[in-house]
């Protein structure tokens, strides 16, 4: 048995792997592979329509919010967002909460002014702030809901809901994992390769009202309005990646939707962090109130023991345990498709290792 704790691309439900494999050979009993069907056929249109319908239903989106499947990964959104929303003489507020947030800030600076309203660098991005002031003149406020590398996550958005400016959020690593009022956000984006499906596609949810207000010319493929008008079919979409997203969304719906997965995610995170806190050998990297339920980050002070624990994980079929190359230590990613049994297995290994080496 292999448990995959990678941070993304990451584990997907077994049913999705099985159905996607089958569709490569014979899609819906058509005798055709999903890899060869035309994107403008009713066959694929049904896939895209189903994926969008699941997203709208799961996230309870209102009619103002459009769901798009675009190319380029979340990193493309780092510049596509300011290109569509920010004039050169205007200012957008950004929270610098991690490596990806810093990249988003850098890209936004190419299109307009950026004001960093929270700088997490002094704490090496290991904590978040409860008291962020956002100037009313900001065109929008950019957040990263879950910081994948550092293992922090915003658990309360009240201060942002009250900021009075449009909210833009990178939800790449915790989208669909917990109940939230998604309609409070004017733009949500996420690379698919964690909780949505396969790498190669990007989900963007945008409130139509905030578009069409910048002066610059926007290339067609970068223009959200053109993608909306063309139903995410401005050009050939990543057909297979979208199909895998549809299957994963269908799986989540059948499981009971976001409330059901949140319950499971809470159980996994509780088990992981209570284990971590009970074992002095392992040091959690993030203060309790800011810990991510998707990515648990921790260390062992002794480099030899760190290596020994990684070896033990490997020998027991647990992959993706090593922390990001920029942070070191360990990172256990517990996305939607990670079963509780996986977290039970790794926490048992941690206990056993601490007993022998603590
Ligand atoms: N934002 C966050 C929070 C991420 O975890 C990642 C990495 N998956 C990115 C942005 C960049 O995503 P991509 O590699 O799809 O461009």
CSV table of C-alpha atoms and ligand atoms in Angstrom, one decimal, residues 7-8 72-76 78 100 144 146-148 170-173 189 191 193-194, ligand 1:
chain,number,residue,atom,x,y,z
A,7,UNK,CA,1.8,18.6,-2.3
A,8,UNK,CA,0.6,18.6,-5.8
A,72,UNK,CA,-1.4,28.0,-17.6
A,73,UNK,CA,-1.6,26.9,-13.9
A,74,UNK,CA,-2.2,29.3,-11.0
A,75,UNK,CA,1.0,31.1,-11.9
A,76,UNK,CA,-0.7,32.5,-15.0
A,78,UNK,CA,-0.6,35.9,-10.9
A,100,UNK,CA,3.4,31.9,-4.0
A,144,UNK,CA,-3.7,33.2,-0.5
A,146,UNK,CA,-3.6,28.3,2.2
A,147,UNK,CA,0.1,28.6,1.9
A,148,UNK,CA,1.2,25.2,0.5
A,170,UNK,CA,-5.6,32.1,-4.6
A,171,UNK,CA,-7.3,28.9,-3.3
A,172,UNK,CA,-5.0,26.5,-5.1
A,173,UNK,CA,-4.3,24.3,-2.2
A,189,UNK,CA,-8.5,30.9,-8.7
A,191,UNK,CA,-4.5,25.2,-10.1
A,193,UNK,CA,-3.7,19.6,-9.3
A,194,UNK,CA,-4.6,19.3,-5.6
B,1,LIG,N1,-0.5,29.1,-5.5
B,1,LIG,C1,-0.4,28.1,-4.6
B,1,LIG,C2,-1.0,28.3,-3.3
B,1,LIG,C3,0.2,26.9,-4.9
B,1,LIG,O1,0.3,25.9,-4.0
B,1,LIG,C4,0.8,26.8,-6.2
B,1,LIG,C5,1.6,25.5,-6.6
B,1,LIG,N2,0.7,24.5,-6.9
B,1,LIG,C6,0.8,27.8,-7.1
B,1,LIG,C7,0.1,29.0,-6.8
B,1,LIG,C8,1.4,27.7,-8.5
B,1,LIG,O2,0.6,26.8,-9.2
B,1,LIG,P1,1.0,26.3,-10.7
B,1,LIG,O3,2.1,25.5,-10.5
B,1,LIG,O4,-0.3,25.6,-11.1
B,1,LIG,O5,1.2,27.5,-11.5
